[in-house]
CSV table of C-alpha atoms in Angstrom, one decimal:
chain,number,residue,atom,x,y,z
A,1,MET,CA,5.5,-19.5,32.5
A,2,THR,CA,2.7,-18.7,30.1
A,3,PRO,CA,3.5,-16.1,27.5
A,4,MET,CA,1.4,-12.9,27.5
A,5,THR,CA,-1.2,-12.7,24.8
A,6,PHE,CA,-3.0,-9.7,23.5
A,7,GLU,CA,-6.2,-8.8,21.6
A,8,TYR,CA,-6.3,-5.8,19.3
A,9,ARG,CA,-8.6,-3.1,18.0
A,10,ILE,CA,-8.3,-0.9,15.0
A,11,ALA,CA,-10.6,2.1,15.0
A,12,MET,CA,-11.2,4.4,12.0
A,13,LEU,CA,-11.8,8.1,12.5
A,14,GLN,CA,-13.7,10.4,10.1
A,15,GLN,CA,-14.0,14.0,11.0
A,16,GLY,CA,-13.1,13.3,14.6
A,17,LYS,CA,-15.6,10.5,15.1
A,18,VAL,CA,-15.0,6.8,15.5
A,19,THR,CA,-16.9,5.3,12.7
A,20,TYR,CA,-15.6,1.7,12.5
A,21,VAL,CA,-13.9,-0.7,14.9
A,22,ASN,CA,-12.3,-3.8,13.5
A,23,GLY,CA,-14.4,-3.3,10.4
A,24,GLN,CA,-17.7,-3.1,12.2
A,25,TRP,CA,-19.9,0.1,12.1
A,26,ALA,CA,-19.5,1.9,15.5
A,27,GLY,CA,-22.4,4.4,15.3
A,28,ARG,CA,-25.6,4.1,17.4
A,29,MET,CA,-27.7,4.6,14.3
A,30,PRO,CA,-28.0,1.4,12.1
A,31,LEU,CA,-25.6,1.5,9.2
A,32,GLN,CA,-28.3,1.3,6.6
A,33,MET,CA,-29.8,4.6,8.0
A,34,ALA,CA,-26.4,6.2,8.4
A,35,VAL,CA,-25.6,5.6,4.7
A,36,SER,CA,-28.7,7.4,3.6
A,37,ASN,CA,-28.1,10.3,6.0
A,38,SER,CA,-24.3,10.6,6.4
A,39,ALA,CA,-24.5,13.7,8.7
A,40,LYS,CA,-26.8,12.0,11.2
A,41,GLY,CA,-24.8,8.8,10.9
A,42,LEU,CA,-21.6,10.6,11.8
A,43,GLU,CA,-23.4,12.3,14.7
A,44,SER,CA,-24.4,8.9,16.0
A,45,CYS,CA,-20.7,8.0,16.5
A,46,ASP,CA,-18.6,8.8,19.6
A,47,ASP,CA,-16.0,11.5,19.3
A,48,GLU,CA,-12.4,10.5,19.5
A,49,SER,CA,-11.7,11.5,23.1
A,50,THR,CA,-14.9,10.0,24.5
A,51,TRP,CA,-14.3,6.7,22.6
A,52,LEU,CA,-10.7,6.5,23.9
A,53,GLN,CA,-11.7,7.2,27.5
A,54,ASN,CA,-14.3,4.4,27.3
A,55,ALA,CA,-11.8,2.0,25.7
A,56,GLY,CA,-9.2,2.9,28.3
A,57,ALA,CA,-11.7,2.1,31.1
A,58,GLU,CA,-12.1,-1.3,29.5
A,59,GLY,CA,-8.3,-1.9,29.6
A,60,TRP,CA,-7.4,-0.9,26.1
A,61,GLU,CA,-4.1,0.9,25.5
A,62,LEU,CA,-3.5,3.1,22.5
A,63,VAL,CA,-0.3,1.9,20.9
A,64,SER,CA,-0.2,3.7,17.5
A,65,VAL,CA,-1.9,6.1,15.3
A,66,THR,CA,-1.6,6.5,11.5
A,67,VAL,CA,-2.9,9.4,9.3
A,68,THR,CA,-3.3,8.8,5.6
A,69,PRO,CA,-4.4,11.4,3.0
A,70,VAL,CA,-7.6,10.4,1.2
A,71,GLN,CA,-6.7,9.8,-2.5
A,72,ALA,CA,-9.4,11.9,-4.1
A,73,PRO,CA,-8.9,14.9,-6.5
A,74,GLY,CA,-8.9,18.1,-4.5
A,75,SER,CA,-9.5,16.3,-1.1
A,76,GLN,CA,-7.9,17.7,2.0
A,77,GLU,CA,-9.4,14.9,4.2
A,78,THR,CA,-7.4,12.2,6.0
A,79,LEU,CA,-8.1,8.8,7.2
A,80,THR,CA,-7.0,8.2,10.8
A,81,ARG,CA,-6.6,4.8,12.4
A,82,LEU,CA,-6.1,4.1,16.1
A,83,TYR,CA,-4.4,0.9,17.1
A,84,LEU,CA,-5.2,-0.4,20.6
A,85,LYS,CA,-4.3,-3.5,22.5
A,86,ARG,CA,-5.1,-5.1,25.8
A,87,ARG,CA,-3.9,-8.2,27.6
A,88,ARG,CA,-6.1,-11.3,27.3
A,89,SER,CA,-7.4,-12.6,30.5
C-alpha cells in the first residue's frame, strides 16, 4: 500500500486579505505596483472567505490558523497565517 502524501500552502493575511501564498505575492496587481500604492495593492487581493472558498473548491483543507501580534511600537495589528493541505494525486 502506498502511503498518502500531501502538499501544503501557507497563506498570509493582512487586514482580512490574502497577500502571500507560500511566499509569493497573491494580488492581481503586480507586486512592484502594489508596493508603491499599498491601498490599491491590498484591494487587488482576495478577501479571506473568498480565497478559502476557492481553495476548498480546489481540494485544499484548512488545518490550522496562527495569529501573531506585529512587533512594532504602538501597533495593534496582527499577522495571520492559514495552513492548508491537500492530498497529492
